[in-house]
Short mmCIF file of C-alpha atoms in Angstrom, two decimals:
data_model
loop_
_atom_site.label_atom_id
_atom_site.label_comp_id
_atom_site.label_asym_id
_atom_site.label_seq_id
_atom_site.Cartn_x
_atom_site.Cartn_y
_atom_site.Cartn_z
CA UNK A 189 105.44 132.59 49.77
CA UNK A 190 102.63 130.73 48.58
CA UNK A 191 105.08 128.63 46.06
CA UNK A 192 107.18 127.56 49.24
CA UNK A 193 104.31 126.64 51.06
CA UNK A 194 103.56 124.12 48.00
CA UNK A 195 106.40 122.99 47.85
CA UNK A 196 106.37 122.11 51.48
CA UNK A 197 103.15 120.57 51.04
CA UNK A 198 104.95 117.98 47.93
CA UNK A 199 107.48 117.10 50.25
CA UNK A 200 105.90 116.17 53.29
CA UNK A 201 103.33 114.28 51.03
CA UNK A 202 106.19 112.19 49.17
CA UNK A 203 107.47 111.10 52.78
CA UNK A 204 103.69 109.63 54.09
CA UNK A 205 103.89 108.12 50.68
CA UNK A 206 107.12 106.44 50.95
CA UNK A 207 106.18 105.28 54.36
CA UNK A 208 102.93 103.87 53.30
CA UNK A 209 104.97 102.07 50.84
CA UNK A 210 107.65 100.32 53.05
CA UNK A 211 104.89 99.15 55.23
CA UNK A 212 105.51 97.61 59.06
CA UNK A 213 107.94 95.14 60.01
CA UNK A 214 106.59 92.17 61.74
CA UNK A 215 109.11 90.75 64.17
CA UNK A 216 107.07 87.31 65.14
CA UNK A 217 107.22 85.24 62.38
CA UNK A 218 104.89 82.10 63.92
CA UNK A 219 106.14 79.97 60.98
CA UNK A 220 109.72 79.24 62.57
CA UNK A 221 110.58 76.50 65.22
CA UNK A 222 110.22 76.71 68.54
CA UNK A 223 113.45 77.80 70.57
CA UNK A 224 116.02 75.78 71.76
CA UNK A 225 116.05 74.63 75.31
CA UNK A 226 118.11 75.34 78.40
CA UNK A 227 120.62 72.85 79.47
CA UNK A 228 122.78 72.63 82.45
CA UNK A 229 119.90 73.00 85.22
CA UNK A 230 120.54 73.73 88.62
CA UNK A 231 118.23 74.33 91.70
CA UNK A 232 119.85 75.15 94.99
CA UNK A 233 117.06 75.06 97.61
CA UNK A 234 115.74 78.01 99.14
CA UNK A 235 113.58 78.41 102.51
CA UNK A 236 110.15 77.38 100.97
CA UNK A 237 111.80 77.85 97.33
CA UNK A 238 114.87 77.68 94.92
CA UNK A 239 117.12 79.22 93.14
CA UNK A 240 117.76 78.17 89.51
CA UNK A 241 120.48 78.42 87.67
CA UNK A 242 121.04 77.30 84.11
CA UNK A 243 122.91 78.16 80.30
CA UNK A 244 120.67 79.60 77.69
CA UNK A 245 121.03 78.48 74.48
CA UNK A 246 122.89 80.07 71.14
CA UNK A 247 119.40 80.76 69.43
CA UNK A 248 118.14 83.68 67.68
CA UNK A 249 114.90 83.34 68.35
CA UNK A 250 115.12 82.47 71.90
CA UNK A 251 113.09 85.30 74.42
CA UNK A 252 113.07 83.60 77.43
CA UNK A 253 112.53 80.97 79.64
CA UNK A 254 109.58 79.65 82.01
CA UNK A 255 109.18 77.65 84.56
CA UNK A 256 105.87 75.83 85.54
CA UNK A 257 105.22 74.37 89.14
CA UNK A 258 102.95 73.83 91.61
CA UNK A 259 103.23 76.13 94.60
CA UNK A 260 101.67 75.18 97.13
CA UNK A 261 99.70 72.28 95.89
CA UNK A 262 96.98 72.43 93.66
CA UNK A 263 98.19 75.80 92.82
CA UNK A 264 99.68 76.23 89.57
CA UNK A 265 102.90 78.95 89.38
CA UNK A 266 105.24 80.24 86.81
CA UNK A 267 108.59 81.76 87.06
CA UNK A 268 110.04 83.57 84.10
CA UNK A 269 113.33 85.06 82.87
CA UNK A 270 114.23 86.82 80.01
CA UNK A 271 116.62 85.90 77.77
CA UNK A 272 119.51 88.70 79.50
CA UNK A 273 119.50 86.64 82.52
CA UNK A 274 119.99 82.63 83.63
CA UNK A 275 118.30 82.79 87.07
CA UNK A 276 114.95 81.54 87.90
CA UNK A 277 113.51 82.45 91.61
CA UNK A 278 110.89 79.29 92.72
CA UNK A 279 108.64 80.46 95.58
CA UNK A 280 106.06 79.74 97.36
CA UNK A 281 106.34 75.67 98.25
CA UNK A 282 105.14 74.81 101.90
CA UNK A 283 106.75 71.99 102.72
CA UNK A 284 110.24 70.07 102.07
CA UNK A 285 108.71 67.18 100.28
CA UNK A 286 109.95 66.39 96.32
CA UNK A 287 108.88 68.91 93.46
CA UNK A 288 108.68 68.69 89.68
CA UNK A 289 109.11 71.75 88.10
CA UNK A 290 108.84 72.23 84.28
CA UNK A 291 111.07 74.71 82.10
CA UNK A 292 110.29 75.75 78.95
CA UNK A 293 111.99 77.99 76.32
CA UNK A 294 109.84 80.74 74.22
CA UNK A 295 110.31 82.10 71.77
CA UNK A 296 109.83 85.80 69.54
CA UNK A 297 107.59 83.45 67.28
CA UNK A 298 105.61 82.91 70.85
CA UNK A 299 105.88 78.98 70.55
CA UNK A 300 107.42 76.88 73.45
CA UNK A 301 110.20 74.07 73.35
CA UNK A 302 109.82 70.55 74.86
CA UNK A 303 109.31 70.97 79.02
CA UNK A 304 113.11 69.95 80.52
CA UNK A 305 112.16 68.54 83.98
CA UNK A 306 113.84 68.34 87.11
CA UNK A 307 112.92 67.58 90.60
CA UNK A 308 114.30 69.33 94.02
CA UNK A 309 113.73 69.64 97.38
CA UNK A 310 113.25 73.03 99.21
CA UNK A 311 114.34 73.91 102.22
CA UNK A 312 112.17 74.39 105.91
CA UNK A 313 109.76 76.70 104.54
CA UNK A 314 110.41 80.32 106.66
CA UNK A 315 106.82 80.06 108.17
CA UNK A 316 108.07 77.14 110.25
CA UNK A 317 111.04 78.38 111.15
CA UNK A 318 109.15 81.54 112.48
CA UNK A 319 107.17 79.54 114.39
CA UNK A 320 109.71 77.40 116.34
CA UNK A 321 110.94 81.15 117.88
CA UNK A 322 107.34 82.27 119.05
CA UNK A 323 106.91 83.31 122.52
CA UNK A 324 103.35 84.50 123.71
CA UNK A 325 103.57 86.30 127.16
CA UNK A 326 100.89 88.58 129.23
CA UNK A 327 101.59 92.02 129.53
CA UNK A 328 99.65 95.30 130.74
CA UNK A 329 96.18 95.03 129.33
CA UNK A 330 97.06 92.29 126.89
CA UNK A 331 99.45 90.06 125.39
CA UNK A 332 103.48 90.16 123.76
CA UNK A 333 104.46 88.20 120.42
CA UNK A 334 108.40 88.10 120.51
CA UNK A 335 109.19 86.48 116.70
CA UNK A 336 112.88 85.62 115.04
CA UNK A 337 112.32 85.88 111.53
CA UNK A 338 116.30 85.34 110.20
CA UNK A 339 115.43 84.53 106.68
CA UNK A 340 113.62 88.27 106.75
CA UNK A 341 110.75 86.74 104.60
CA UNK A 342 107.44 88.43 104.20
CA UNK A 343 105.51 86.58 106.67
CA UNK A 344 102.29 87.21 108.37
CA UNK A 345 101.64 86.25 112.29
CA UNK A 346 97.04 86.10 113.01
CA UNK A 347 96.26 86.27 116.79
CA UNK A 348 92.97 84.27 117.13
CA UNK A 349 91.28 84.39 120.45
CA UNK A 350 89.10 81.67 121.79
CA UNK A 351 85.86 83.77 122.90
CA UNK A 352 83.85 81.17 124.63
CA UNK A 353 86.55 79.73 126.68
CA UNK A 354 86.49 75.51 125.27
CA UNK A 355 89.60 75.68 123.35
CA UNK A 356 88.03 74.61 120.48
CA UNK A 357 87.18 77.35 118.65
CA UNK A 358 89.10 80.61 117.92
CA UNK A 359 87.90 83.99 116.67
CA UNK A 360 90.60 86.19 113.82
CA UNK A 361 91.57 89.15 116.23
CA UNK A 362 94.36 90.64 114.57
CA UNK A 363 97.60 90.29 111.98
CA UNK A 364 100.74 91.33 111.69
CA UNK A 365 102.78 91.58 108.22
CA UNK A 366 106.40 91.84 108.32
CA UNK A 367 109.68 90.60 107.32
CA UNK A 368 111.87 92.18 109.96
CA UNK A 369 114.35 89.55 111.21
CA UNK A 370 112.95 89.47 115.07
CA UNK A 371 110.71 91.77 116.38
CA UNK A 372 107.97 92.43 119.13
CA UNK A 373 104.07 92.67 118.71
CA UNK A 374 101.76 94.41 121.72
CA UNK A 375 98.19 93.61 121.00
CA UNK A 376 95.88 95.22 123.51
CA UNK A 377 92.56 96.01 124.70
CA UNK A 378 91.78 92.11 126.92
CA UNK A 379 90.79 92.33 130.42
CA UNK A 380 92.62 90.65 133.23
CA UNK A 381 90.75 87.49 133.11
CA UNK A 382 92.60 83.67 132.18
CA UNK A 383 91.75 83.81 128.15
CA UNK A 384 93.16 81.06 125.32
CA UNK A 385 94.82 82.80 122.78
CA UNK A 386 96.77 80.87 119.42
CA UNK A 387 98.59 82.12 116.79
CA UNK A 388 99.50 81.09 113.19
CA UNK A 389 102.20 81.99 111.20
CA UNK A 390 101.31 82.26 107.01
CA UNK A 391 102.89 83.16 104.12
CA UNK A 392 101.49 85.29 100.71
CA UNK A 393 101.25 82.38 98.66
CA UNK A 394 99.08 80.39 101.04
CA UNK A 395 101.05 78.49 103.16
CA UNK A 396 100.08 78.19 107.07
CA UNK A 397 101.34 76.86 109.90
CA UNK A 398 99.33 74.90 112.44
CA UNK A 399 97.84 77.20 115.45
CA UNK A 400 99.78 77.94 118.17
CA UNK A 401 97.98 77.39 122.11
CA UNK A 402 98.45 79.47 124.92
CA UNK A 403 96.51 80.47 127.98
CA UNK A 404 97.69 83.59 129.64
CA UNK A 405 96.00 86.35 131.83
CA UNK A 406 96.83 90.03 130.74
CA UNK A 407 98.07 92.16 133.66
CA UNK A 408 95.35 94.48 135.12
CA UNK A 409 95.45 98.42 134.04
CA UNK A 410 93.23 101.32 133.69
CA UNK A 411 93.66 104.25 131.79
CA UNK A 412 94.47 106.61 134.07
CA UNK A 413 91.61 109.50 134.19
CA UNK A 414 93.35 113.14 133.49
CA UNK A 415 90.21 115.02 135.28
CA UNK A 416 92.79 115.51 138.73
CA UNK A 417 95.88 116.08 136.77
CA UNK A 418 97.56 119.27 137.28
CA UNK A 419 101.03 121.34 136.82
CA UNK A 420 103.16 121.17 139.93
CA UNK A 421 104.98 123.71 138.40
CA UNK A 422 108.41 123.54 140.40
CA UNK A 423 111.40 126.68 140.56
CA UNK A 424 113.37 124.43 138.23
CA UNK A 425 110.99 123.41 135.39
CA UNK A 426 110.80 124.24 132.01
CA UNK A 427 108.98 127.30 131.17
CA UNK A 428 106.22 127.03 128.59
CA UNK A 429 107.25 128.95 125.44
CA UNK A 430 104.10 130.67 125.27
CA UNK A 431 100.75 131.72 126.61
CA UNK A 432 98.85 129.63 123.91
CA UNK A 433 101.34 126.46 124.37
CA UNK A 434 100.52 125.58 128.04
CA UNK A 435 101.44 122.65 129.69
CA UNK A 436 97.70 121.93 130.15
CA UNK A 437 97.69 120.83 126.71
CA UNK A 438 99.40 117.74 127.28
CA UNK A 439 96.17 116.47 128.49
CA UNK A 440 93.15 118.29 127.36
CA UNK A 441 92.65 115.13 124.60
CA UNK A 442 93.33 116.75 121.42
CA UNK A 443 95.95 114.64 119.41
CA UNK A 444 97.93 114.97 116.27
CA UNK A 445 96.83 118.99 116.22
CA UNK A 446 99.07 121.58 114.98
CA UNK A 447 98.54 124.40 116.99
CA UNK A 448 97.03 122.62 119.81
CA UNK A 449 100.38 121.46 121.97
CA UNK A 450 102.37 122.23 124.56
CA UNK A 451 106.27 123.63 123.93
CA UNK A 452 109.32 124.39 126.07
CA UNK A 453 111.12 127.55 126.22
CA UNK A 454 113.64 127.81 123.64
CA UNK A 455 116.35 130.35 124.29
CA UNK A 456 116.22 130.96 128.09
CA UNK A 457 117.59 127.27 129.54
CA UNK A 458 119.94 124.65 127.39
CA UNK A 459 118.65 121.28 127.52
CA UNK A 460 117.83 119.01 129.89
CA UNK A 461 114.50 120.72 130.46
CA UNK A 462 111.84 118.73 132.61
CA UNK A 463 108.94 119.12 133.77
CA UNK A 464 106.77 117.95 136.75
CA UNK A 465 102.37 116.94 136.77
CA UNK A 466 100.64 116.81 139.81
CA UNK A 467 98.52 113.08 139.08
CA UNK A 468 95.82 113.92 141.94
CA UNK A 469 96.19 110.25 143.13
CA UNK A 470 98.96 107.55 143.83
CA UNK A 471 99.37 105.66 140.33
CA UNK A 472 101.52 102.89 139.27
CA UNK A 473 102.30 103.39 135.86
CA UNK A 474 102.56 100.99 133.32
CA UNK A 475 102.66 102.59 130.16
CA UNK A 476 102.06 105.84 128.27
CA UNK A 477 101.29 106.97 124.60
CA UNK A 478 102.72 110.24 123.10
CA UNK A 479 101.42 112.33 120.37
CA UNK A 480 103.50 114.64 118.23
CA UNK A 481 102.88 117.97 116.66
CA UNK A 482 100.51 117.36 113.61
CA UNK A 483 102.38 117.47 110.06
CA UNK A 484 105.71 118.11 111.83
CA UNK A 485 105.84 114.20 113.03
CA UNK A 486 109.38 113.10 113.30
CA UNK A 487 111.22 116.66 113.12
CA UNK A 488 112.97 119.17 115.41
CA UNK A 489 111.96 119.43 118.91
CA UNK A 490 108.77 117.61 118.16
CA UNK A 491 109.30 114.15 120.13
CA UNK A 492 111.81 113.73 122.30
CA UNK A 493 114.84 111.29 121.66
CA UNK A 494 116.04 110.74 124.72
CA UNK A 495 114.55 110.99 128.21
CA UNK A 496 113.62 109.96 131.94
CA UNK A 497 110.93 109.38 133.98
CA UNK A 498 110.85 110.17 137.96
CA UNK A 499 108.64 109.52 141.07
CA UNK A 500 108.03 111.36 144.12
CA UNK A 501 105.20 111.65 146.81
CA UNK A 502 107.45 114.43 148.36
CA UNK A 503 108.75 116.84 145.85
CA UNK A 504 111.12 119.22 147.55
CA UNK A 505 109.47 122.70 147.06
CA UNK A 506 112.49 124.34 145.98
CA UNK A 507 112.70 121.79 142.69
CA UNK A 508 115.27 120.42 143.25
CA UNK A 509 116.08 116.52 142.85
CA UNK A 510 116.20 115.31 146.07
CA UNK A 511 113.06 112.90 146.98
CA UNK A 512 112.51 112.20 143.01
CA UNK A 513 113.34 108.13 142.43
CA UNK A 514 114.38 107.83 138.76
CA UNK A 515 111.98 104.85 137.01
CA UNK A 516 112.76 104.47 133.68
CA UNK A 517 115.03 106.01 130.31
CA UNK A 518 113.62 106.19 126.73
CA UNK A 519 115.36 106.28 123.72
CA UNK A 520 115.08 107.33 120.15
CA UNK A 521 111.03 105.91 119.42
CA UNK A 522 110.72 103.69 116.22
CA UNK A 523 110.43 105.45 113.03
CA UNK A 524 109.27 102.55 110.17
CA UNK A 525 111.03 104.16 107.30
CA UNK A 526 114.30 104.88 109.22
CA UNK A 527 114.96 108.02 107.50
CA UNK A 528 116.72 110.85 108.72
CA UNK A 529 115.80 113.68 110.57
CA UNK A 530 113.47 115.51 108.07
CA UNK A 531 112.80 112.87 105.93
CA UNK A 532 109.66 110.66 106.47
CA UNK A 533 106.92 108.77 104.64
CA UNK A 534 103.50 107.94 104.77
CA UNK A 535 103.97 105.05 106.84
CA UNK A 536 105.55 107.41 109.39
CA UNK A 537 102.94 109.79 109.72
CA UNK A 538 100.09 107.16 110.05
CA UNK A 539 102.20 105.52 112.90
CA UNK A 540 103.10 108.58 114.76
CA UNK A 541 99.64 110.03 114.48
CA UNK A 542 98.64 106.14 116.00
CA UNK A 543 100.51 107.43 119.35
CA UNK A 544 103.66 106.13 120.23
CA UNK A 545 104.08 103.52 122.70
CA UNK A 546 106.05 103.54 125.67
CA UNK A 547 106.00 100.91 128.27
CA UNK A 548 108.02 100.67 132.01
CA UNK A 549 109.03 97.50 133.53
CA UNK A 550 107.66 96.34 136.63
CA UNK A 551 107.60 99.83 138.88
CA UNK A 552 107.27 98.55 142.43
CA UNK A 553 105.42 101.18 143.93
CA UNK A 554 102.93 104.41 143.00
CA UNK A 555 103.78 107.71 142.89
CA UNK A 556 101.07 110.91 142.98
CA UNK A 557 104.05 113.36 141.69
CA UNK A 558 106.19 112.45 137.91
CA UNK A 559 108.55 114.67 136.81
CA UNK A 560 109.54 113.93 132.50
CA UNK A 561 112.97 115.25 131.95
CA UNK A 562 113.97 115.09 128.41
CA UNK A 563 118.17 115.33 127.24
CA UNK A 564 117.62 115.13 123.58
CA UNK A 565 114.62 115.80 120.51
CA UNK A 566 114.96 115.68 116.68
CA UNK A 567 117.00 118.15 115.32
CA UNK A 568 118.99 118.43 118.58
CA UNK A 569 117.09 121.91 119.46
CA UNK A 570 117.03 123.28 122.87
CA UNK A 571 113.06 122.68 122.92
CA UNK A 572 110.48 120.28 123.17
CA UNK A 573 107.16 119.94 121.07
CA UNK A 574 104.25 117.16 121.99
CA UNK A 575 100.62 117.46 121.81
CA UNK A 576 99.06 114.93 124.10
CA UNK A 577 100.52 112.03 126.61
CA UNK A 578 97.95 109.45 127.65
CA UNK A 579 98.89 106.86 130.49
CA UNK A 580 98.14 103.61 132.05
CA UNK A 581 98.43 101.91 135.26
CA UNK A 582 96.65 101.14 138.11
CA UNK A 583 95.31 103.32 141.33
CA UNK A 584 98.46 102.28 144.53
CA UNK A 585 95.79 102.26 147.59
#
């Protein structure tokens, strides 16, 4: 045993020793030439960039290729490529004005050829095309941004607020980053008072528009105090599923909880199921905010998909629909990732757990007495899950 052993031993020492010999290949050899350059250069202009397209060059030692700009001005950029590819993406210019860009090839030896210039001009950076869609309108307790965004770049719309009322100086109040092609931003919180708001539209490299003016005065609403609500509790409504899930908990202020919620019967009625609150006072509602079962955001019955909204100041005792006025249908609420049912990210937990937004159009007239009848949840179930519902308005005397 011990002779195999040494044996071993020689063999394994032979192999380090061969190894040591042979050494380690170098593959830069900084004594060669530089690379040869590109040739056939094209940019087609991009939104706020361009596209480059070009034929790399029958060289060995050729790596890749670089391109050196300035984007946006002052600011020094560089695009590369390696040498499996003959595309260049040029980003970040903010205007449409003429621009030199420089292209280099490297190579495995690390040195550069001679710069190849060529001049282009990009297209309307996306920033202004953003900005020529903007509409700023007053809404319950604050203010709309409707955007069109049809290049889908990453963009990012600031709200600035002028605080002392001379136009002349605005305060940062919020921002919104997106590249959806068109979409809808709520900012809240502003009291129903004439206020100058303006709004810029950036980019991540830099680039800004100029601000965008507008007076408006947000719509009056309160939060509507829960201290008088109650459960009418009508023949036909949904039974709660259990003694610890009662309807009470929809506003007893504890959010994003996952025991602490109220749920429908399962078994004993098919869907629709609805269910009816006593507000203590005639309210015209202008919005509400719904919370979902914590950790089970987005799945089952928790959230409903598809429902209705009713007034009455004269429920018929017996539960049935006569003296209800219908007021408004909700769909399937906005999920960021746009996964399917049991799938979900971060993203969508932090925004569910935000409270989902609902808002009515204009309701003409208050109601003491809403009835929430819901058709559909996640998952289909014959049930419905949600932990809180918060709502705004304003006191009908």
């Amino acid at each position: 045993m011990k002779s195999n052993l040494k044996y071993i031993f020689v063999f394994f020492l032979l192999i380090a020793l061969g190894c040591q010999e042979e050494g380690r290949e170098d593959l830069t050899d900084k004594s060669g030439s530089a690379p040869a350059q590109i040739s056939d250069i094209e940019i087609t202009p991009t939104p706020g960039g361009g596209v480059v397209k070009y034929e790399i060059p029958n060289d060995d030692n050729f790596l890749y290729v670089k391109a050196v700009y300035e984007a946006p001005a002052g600011v020094t950029r560089e695009a590369k490529s390696s040498k499996y590819d003959n595309e260049l993406i040029l980003e970040g210019f903010g205007d449409t004005n003429t621009h030199n860009i420089k292209f280099y090839s490297v190579g495995r030896n690390t040195k550069e050829s001679k710069a190849i210039e060529k001049s282009f001009n990009p297209l309307t950076p996306s920033i202004y095309n953003v900005a020529e869609t903007i509409e700023m309108n007053a809404v319950f307790g604050g203010i709309e941004v409707l955007y069109n965004n049809l290049d889908e770049a990453n963009i990012i719309l600031q709200v600035l607020v002028d605080t002392l009322g001379t136009s002349i100086e605005y305060v940062p109040y919020d921002k919104l980053y997106t590249k959806l092609p068109s979409g809808r931003w709520v900012l809240r919180g502003f009291d129903a008072v004439e206020t100058n708001f303006a709004l810029i539209v950036s980019d991540p490299f830099g680039n800004k528009t100029d601000l965008i003016k507008v007076t408006l005065t947000p719509l009056f609403e309160i939060e509507i105090p829960k201290d008088d609500f109650a459960d009418l509790r009508l023949p036909t409504d949904s039974r709660s599923l259990r003694s610890k899930n009662p309807i009470t908990h929809l506003w007893d202020g504890v959010i994003n909880s996952n025991s602490n919620f109220w749920a429908s019967d399962q078994n004993q009625d098919p869907m629709p199921k609805w269910i009816s609150l006593d507000f203590g006072n005639k309210y015209i509602l202008s919005r509400l905010k719904m919370w979902q079962r914590g950790d089970e955001e987005y799945t089952d019955g928790n959230l409903p998909t598809d429902w209705e909204v009713y007034g009455s100041n004269n429920p018929n005792p017996d539960g049935s629909w006569d003296n209800w006025t219908f007021l408004y249908q909700f769909g399937r609420p906005y999920k960021p990732s746009g996964l399917p049912h049991k799938q979900r990210t971060q993203e969508d937990i932090d925004y569910a757990r935000a409270g989902l937004d609902y808002e009515f159009t204009v309701i003409p007239q208050g109601y003491r007495f809403y009835r929430f009848k819901f058709n559909e949840t996640y998952g289909a179930g014959a049930f419905v899950i949600i932990t809180e519902m918060t709502f705004w308005g304003k006191l009908d005397e």
